[in-house]
Coordinates of C-alpha atoms in Angstrom, one line a residue:
X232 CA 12.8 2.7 -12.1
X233 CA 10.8 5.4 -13.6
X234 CA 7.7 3.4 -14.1
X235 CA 7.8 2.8 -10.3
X236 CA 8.2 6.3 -9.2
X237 CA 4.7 7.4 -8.0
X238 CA 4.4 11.1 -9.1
X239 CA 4.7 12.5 -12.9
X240 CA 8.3 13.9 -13.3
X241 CA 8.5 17.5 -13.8
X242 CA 9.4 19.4 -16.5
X243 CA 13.2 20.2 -16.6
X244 CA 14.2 17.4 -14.2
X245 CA 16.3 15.3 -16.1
X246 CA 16.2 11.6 -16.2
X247 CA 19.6 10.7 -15.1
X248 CA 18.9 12.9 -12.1
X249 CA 16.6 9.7 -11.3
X250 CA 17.5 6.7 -12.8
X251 CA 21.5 7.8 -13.1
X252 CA 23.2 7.2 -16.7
X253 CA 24.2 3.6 -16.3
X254 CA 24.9 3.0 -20.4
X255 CA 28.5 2.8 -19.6
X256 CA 28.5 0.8 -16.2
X257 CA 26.5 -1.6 -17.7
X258 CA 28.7 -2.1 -21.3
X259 CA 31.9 -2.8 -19.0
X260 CA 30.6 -4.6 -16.0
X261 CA 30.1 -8.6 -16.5
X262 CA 27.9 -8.5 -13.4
X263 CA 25.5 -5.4 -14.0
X264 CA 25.2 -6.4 -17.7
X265 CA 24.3 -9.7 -16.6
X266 CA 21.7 -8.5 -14.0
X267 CA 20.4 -6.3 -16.5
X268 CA 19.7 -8.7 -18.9
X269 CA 18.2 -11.3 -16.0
X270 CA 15.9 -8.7 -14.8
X271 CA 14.4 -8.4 -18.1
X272 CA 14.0 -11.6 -19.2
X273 CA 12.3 -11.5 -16.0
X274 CA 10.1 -9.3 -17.0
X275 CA 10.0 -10.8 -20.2
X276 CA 8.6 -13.9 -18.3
X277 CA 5.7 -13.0 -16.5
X278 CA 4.4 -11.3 -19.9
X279 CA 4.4 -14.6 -21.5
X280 CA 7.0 -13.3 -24.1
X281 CA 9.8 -15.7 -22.9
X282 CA 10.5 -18.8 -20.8
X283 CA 11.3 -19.1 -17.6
X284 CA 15.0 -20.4 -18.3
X285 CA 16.2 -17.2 -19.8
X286 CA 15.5 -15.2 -16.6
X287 CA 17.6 -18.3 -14.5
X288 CA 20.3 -18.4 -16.8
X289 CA 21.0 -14.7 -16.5
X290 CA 20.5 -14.9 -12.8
X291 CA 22.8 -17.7 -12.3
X292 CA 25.4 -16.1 -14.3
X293 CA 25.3 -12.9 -12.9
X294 CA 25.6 -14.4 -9.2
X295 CA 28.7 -16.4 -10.6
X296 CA 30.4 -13.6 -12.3
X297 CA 29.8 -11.3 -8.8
X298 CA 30.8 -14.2 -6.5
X299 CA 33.8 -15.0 -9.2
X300 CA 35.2 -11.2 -8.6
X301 CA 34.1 -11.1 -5.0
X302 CA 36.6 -14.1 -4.2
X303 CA 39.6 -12.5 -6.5
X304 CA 39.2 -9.1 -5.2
X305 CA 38.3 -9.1 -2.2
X306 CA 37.1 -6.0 -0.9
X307 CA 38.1 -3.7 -3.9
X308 CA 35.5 -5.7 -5.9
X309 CA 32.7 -4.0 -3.7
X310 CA 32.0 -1.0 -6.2
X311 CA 29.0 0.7 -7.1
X312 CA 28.4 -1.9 -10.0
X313 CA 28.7 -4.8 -7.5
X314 CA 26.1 -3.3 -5.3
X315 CA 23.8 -2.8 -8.1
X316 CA 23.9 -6.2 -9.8
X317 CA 22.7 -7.8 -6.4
X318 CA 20.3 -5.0 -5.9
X319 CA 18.5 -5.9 -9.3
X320 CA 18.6 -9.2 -8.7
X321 CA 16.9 -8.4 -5.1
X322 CA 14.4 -6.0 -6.7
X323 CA 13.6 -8.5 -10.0
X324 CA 12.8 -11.6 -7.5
X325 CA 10.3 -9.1 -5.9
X326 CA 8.3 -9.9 -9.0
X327 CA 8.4 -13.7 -8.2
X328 CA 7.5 -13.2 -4.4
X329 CA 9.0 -16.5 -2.7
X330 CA 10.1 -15.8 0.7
X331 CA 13.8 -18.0 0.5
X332 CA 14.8 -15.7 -2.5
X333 CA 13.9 -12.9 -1.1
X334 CA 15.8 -13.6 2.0
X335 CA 18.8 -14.5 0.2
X336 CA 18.6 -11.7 -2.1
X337 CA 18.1 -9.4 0.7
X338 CA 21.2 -11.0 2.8
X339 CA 23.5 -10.8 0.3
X340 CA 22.7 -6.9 -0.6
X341 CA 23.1 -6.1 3.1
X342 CA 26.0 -8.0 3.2
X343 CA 27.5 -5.6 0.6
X344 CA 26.3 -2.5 1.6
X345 CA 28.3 -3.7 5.1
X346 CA 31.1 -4.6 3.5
X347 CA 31.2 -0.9 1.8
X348 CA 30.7 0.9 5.0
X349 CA 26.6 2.2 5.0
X350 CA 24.4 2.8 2.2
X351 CA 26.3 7.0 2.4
X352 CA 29.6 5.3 1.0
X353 CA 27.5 4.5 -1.9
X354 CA 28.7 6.7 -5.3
X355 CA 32.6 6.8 -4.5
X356 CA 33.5 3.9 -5.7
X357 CA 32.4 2.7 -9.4
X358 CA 31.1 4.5 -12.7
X359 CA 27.7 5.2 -12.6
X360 CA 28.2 8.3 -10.5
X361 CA 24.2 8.3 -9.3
X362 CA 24.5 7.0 -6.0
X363 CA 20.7 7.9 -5.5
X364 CA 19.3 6.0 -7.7
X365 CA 21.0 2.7 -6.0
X366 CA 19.6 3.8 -2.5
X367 CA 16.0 4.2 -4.7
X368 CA 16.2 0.9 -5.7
X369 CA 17.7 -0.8 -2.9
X370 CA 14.5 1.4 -0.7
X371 CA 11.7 -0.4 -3.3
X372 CA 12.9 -3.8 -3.0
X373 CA 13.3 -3.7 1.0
X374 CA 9.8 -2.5 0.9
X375 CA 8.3 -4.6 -1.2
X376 CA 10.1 -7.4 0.7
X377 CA 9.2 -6.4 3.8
X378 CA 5.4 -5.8 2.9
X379 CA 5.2 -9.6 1.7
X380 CA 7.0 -11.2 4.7
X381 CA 5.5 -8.8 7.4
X382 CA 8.8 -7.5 8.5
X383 CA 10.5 -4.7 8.7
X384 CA 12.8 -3.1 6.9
X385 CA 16.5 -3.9 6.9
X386 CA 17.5 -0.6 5.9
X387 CA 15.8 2.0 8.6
X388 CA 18.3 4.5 8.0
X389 CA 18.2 5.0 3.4
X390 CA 20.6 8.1 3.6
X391 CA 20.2 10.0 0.9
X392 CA 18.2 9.5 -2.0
X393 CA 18.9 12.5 -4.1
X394 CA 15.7 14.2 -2.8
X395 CA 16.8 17.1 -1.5
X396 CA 16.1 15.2 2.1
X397 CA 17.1 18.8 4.4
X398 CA 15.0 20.7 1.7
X399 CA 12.1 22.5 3.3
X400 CA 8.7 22.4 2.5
X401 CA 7.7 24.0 -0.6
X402 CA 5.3 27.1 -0.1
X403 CA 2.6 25.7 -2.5
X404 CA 2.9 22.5 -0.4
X405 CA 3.0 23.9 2.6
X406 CA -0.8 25.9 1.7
X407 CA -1.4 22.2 0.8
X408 CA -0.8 20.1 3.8
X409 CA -2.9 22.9 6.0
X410 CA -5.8 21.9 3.8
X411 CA -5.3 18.2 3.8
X412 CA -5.9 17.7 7.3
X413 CA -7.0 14.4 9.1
X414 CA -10.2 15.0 10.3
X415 CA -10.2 15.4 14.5
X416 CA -12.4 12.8 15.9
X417 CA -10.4 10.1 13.7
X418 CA -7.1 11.6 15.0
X419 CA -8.6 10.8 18.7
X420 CA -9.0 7.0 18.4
X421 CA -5.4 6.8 16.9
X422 CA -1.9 6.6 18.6
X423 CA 0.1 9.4 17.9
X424 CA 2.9 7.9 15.6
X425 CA -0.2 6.7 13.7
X426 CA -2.1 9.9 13.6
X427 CA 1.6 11.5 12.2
X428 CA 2.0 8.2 9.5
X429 CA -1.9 9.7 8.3
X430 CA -1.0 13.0 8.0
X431 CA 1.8 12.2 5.9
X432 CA 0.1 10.3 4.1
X433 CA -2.4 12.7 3.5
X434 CA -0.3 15.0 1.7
X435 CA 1.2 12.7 -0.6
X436 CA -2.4 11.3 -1.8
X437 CA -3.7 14.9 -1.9
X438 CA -0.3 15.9 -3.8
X439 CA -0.7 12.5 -6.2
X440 CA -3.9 13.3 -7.0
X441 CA -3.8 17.3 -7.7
X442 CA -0.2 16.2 -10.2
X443 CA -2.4 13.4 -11.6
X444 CA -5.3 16.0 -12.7
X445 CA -3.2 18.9 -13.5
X446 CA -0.2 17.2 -15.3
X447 CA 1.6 20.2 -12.9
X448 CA 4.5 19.6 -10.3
X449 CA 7.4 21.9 -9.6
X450 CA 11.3 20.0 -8.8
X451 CA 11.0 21.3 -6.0
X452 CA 7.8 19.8 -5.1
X453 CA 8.5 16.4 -6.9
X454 CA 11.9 15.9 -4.8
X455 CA 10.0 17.1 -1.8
X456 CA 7.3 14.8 -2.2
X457 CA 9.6 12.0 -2.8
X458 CA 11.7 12.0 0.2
X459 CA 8.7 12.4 2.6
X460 CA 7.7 9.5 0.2
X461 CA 10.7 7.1 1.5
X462 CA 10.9 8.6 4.9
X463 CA 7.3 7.8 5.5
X464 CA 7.3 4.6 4.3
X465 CA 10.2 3.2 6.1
X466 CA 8.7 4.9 9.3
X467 CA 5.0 3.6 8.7
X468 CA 6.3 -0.3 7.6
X469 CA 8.4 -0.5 11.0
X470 CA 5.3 0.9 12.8
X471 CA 3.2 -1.8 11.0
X472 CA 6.1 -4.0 12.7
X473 CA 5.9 -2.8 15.8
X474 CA 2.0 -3.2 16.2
X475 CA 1.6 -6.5 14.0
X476 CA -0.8 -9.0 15.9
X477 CA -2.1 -6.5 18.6
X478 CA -5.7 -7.2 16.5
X479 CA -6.0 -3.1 17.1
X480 CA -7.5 -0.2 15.1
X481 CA -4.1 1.3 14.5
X482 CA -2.8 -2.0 13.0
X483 CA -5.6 -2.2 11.3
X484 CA -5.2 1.6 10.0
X485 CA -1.3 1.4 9.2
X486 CA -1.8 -1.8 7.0
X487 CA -4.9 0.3 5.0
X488 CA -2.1 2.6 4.2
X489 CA 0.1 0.5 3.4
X490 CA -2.3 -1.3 0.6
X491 CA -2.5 2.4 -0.2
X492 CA 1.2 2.9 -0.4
X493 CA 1.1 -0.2 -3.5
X494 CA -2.5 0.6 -4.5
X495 CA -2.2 4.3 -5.5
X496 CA 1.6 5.3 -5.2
X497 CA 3.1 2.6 -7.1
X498 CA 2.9 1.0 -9.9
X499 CA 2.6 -2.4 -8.6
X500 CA 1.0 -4.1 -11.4
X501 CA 3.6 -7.0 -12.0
X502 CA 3.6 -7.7 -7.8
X503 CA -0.1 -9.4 -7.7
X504 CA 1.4 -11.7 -5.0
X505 CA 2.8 -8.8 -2.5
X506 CA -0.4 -6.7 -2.7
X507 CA -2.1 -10.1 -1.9
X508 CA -0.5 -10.8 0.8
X509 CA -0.9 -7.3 2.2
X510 CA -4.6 -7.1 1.7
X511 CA -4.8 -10.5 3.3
X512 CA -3.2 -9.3 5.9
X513 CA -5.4 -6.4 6.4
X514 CA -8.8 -8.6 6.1
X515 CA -7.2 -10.6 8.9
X516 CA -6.7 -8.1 11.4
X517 CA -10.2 -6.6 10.3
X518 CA -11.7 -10.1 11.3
X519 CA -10.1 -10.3 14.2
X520 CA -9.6 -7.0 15.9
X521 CA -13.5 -6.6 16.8
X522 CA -14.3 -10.2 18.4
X523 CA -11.9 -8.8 21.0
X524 CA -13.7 -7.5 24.0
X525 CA -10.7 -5.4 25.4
X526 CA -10.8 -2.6 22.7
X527 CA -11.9 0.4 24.0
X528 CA -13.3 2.1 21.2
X529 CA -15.7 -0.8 20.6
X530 CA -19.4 0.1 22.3
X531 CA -20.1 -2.1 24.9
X532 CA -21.4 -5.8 24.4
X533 CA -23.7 -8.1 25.8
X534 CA -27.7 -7.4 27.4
X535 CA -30.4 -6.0 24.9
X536 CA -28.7 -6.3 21.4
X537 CA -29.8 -5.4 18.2
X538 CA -32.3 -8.3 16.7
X539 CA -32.7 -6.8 13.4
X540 CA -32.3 -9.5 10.9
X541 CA -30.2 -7.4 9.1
X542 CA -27.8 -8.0 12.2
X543 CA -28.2 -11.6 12.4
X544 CA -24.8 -14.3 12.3
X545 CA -26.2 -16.7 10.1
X546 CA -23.6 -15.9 7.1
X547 CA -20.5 -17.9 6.6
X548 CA -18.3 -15.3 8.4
X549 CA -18.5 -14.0 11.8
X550 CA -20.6 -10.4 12.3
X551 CA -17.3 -7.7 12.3
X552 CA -19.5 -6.0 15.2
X553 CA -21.1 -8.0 18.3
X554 CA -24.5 -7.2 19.4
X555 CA -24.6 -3.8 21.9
X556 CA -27.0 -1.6 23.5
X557 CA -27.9 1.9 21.5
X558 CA -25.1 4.5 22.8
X559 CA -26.7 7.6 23.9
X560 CA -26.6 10.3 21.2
X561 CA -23.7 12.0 22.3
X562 CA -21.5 9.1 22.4
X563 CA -19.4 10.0 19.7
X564 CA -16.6 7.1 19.3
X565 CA -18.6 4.5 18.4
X566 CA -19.7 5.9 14.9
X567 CA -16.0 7.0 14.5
X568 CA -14.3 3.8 15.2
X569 CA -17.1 2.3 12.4
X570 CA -16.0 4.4 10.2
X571 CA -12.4 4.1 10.5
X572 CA -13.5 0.3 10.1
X573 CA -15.2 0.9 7.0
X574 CA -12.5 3.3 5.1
X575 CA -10.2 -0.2 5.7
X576 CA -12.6 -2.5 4.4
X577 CA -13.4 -0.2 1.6
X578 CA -9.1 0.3 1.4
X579 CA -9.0 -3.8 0.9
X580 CA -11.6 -4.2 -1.3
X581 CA -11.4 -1.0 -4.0
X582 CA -8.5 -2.1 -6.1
X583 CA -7.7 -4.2 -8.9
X584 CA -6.0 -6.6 -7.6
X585 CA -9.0 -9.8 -7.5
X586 CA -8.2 -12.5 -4.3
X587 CA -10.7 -14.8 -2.4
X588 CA -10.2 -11.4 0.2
X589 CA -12.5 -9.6 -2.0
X590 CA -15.7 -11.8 -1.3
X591 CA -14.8 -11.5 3.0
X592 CA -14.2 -7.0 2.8
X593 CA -17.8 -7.2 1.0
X594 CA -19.5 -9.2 4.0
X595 CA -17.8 -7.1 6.6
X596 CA -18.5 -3.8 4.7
X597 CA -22.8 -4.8 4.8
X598 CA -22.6 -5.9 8.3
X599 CA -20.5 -2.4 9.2
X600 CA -22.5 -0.2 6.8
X601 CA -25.5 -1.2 8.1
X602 CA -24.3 -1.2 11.8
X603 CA -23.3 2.9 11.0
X604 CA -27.0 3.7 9.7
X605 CA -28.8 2.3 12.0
X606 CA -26.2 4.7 15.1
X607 CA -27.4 7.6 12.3
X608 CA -30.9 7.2 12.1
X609 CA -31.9 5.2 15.6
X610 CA -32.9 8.4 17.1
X611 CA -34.3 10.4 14.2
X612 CA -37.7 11.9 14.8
X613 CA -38.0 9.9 18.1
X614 CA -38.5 6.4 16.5
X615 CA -36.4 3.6 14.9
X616 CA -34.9 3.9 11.5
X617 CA -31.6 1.1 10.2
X618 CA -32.7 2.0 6.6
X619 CA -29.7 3.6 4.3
X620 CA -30.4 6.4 2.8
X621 CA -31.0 6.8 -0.8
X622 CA -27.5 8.7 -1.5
X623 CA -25.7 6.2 0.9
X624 CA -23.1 6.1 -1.7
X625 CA -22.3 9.7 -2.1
X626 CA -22.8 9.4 2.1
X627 CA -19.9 7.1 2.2
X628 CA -17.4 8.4 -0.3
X629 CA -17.4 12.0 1.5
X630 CA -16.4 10.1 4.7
X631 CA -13.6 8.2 2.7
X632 CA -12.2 11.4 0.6
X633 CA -11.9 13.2 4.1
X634 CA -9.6 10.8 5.6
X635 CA -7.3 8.9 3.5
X636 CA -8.4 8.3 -0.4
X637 CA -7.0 8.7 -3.9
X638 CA -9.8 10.3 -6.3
X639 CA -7.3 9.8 -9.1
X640 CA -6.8 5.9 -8.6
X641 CA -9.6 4.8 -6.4
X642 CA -12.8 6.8 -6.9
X643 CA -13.5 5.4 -10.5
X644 CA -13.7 1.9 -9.1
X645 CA -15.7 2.8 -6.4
X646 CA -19.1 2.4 -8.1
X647 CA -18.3 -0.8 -8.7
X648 CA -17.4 -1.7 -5.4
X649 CA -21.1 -0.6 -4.0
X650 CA -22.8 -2.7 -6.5
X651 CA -20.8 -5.6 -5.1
X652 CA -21.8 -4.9 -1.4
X653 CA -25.7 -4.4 -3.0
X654 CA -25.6 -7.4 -4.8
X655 CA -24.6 -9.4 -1.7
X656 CA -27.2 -7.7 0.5
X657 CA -29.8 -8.9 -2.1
X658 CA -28.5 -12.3 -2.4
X659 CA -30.2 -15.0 -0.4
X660 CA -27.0 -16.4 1.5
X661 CA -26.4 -12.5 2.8
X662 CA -27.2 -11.9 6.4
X663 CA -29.7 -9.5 4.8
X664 CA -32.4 -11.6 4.0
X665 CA -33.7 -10.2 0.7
X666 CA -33.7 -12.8 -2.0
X667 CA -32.4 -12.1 -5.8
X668 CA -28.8 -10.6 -7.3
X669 CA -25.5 -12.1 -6.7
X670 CA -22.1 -10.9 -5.8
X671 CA -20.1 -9.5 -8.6
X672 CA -16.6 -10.8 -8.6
X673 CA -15.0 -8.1 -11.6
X674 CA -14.5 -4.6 -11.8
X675 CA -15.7 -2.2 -15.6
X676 CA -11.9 -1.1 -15.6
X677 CA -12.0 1.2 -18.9
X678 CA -10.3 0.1 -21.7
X679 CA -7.9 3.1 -22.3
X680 CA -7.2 2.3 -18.2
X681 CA -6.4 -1.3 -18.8
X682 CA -4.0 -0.5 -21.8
X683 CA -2.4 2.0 -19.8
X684 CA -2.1 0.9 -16.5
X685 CA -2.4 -3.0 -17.5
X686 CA -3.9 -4.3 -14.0
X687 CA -1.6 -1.7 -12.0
X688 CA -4.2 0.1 -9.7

């Protein structure tokens, strides 16, 4: 549970104030000790270190041994153990991603949690004492379910989570989030519950990033930061919910932060198939969202056009942007809703996390980058420029940092990510017409960063 957390503990904050002391629970429970021992072999598993029929042996007992006591105890055998065993069982099939499990899994912990009376009458029945770190757990594994499926959430309402949830805002956090601010024009093509999931989001990569390069983070601020953490995902994964297959830019901008959510506030390593099938999911609605000629933010289409080569259809995939007429000057939503466009292409493709999705961000990102230079420079002294500029990179990571970006986790791969798109501008299938280079499908992790961090972005 401590690898997952997204922030560096603080100093003084003891462990068991996180994880719970579960020694004892675990020694005298059939069913936890079980679970335990199935959600490492588990892990075990997908390191190669062990085969697969360890980890289903271990599951298989512990279900037995739970359903065993559930049937001679009735509802006295619904304890904080209980609850736990099928809640690690839940949260270790999250690693094996395959929807029936994790229906089941999820159906039989909400079943529980029922049967106890809510996710608050967690802690007084049972041992382990840390009711917290139960709702913790059972909060990653409805997350990371509902991120794979597309749902939402089962459990809107977490309770408490041992974060201090009525704490106010610390001061230092509170001088923070004044700074971190979304910038305006973005905030005007968004929906409001949107523009609120950004802000929040904001301060926790902002926050994440400032603890990452300082090693520095008060308990105050860490339990702060940790229930806006769950509050604001829960909120943002029903929004997701509530927008999924409207094709629009605030889908489009909810799933970007929900890559976000597993790309740079979690260590989601081990869960290549959920962060998949959200950046799938993302590309998707990218693709689809502008061949729709009902969005608003979209410049008009049709009569004139742009004939620049560079704008041509001939690639595999569709152009992300139609042909238009020039917007006057002072247009100013146009430009916006390309960048938003391209901070979710660039959201999908910077990570380490390699899919056939990586190939499709980099053909939409030189269509929309090259769409967003030619609105900068059309009108520049009086005549027609669609060149980029030389410092195009340092042009587009600005634009990035000042909405939603992690210079801690993503910046250092973002290099590499430009020489992609500039390898497929210069390669002779590209839309771009310039023969030589091809795309490069890997990313110059460092080393110490693959040791370390072992895939996890």
């Amino acid at each position: 549970m401590g690898a997952a957390t997204a922030f560096p503990l603080p100093e003084g904050l003891a462990m068991n104030e996180i994880g719970g002391s579960m020694i004892m629970p675990v020694m005298t429970d059939t069913s936890l000790c079980l679970s335990v021992i199935a959600a490492w072999k588990g892990v075990e598993y997908l390191m190669g270190h062990s085969p697969a029929f360890a980890h289903l042996s271990y599951e298989t007992q512990a279900l037995q041994s739970l359903r065993r006591k559930l049937l001679g105890q009735g509802q006295a055998a619904v304890t904080d153990e209980a609850i736990l065993s099928a809640v690690l069982l839940w949260a270790t099939a999250t690693m094996f991603a395959q929807p029936d499990a994790l229906r089941r899994h999820a159906a039989g912990v909400q079943a529980l949690v029922a049967a106890r009376g809510g996710l608050s009458t967690i802690g007084r029945a049972g041992s382990i004492g840390q009711a917290a770190s139960i709702r913790q757990l059972i909060l990653w594994a409805d997350f990371l379910t509902a991120q794979f499926l597309g749902e939402d959430v089962l459990f809107g309402e977490l309770g408490p989570t041992g974060a201090d949830d009525d704490a106010p805002m610390p001061p230092s956090l509170a001088k923070l989030s004044v700074v971190a601010a979304v910038p305006a024009p973005f905030n005007s093509l968004l929906g409001p519950e949107t523009v609120k999931a950004a802000r929040d989001m904001k301060l926790l990569l902002v926050s994440h990033d400032t603890a990452t390069r300082t090693g520095r983070l008060s308990i105050a601020e860490y339990k702060y930061l940790m229930q806006l953490l769950n509050k604001s995902t829960i909120e943002r994964i029903g929004l997701a919910y509530r927008l999924r297959g409207s094709h629009s830019l605030d889908e489009a901008v909810v799933l970007a932060m929900n890559l976000l959510r597993l790309t740079t506030l979690f260590h989601a390593g081990p869960l290549v198939p959920i962060v998949v099938a959200v950046i799938s999911r993302l590309r998707k609605t990218l693709a689809y969202m502008t061949t729709l000629e009902s969005i608003d933010t979209l410049p008009p289409s049709g009569g004139g056009g742009i004939t620049d080569d560079s704008y041509s259809s001939s690639s595999s995939h569709s152009s992300p942007f139609p042909p238009f007429p020039p917007p006057p000057p002072t247009q100013p939503s146009s430009p916006n809703y390309i960048d938003l466009y391209i901070w979710a292409c660039f959201v999908g493709l910077v990570n380490t996390f390699e899919s056939e999705n990586r190939s499709h961000f980099i053909e939409m990102l030189g269509t929309a980058l090259a769409r967003r230079y030619t609105y900068t420079y059309r009108y520049r002294g009086g005549a027609r420029d669609a060149s980029w500029p030389d410092d195009w990179q340092r042009d587009i990571l600005e634009m990035l940092r000042s909405f939603l970006w992690s210079d801690a986790v993503l910046t250092p791969l973002f290099p590499d990510a430009c020489l992609m798109i500039e390898s497929y501008l210069l390669s002779p299938t590209s839309s771009g017409g310039v023969s030589g280079g091809v795309v490069i499908e890997g990313w110059s992790v460092p080393e110490s960063d693959k040791s370390s961090r072992g895939g996890k972005s």
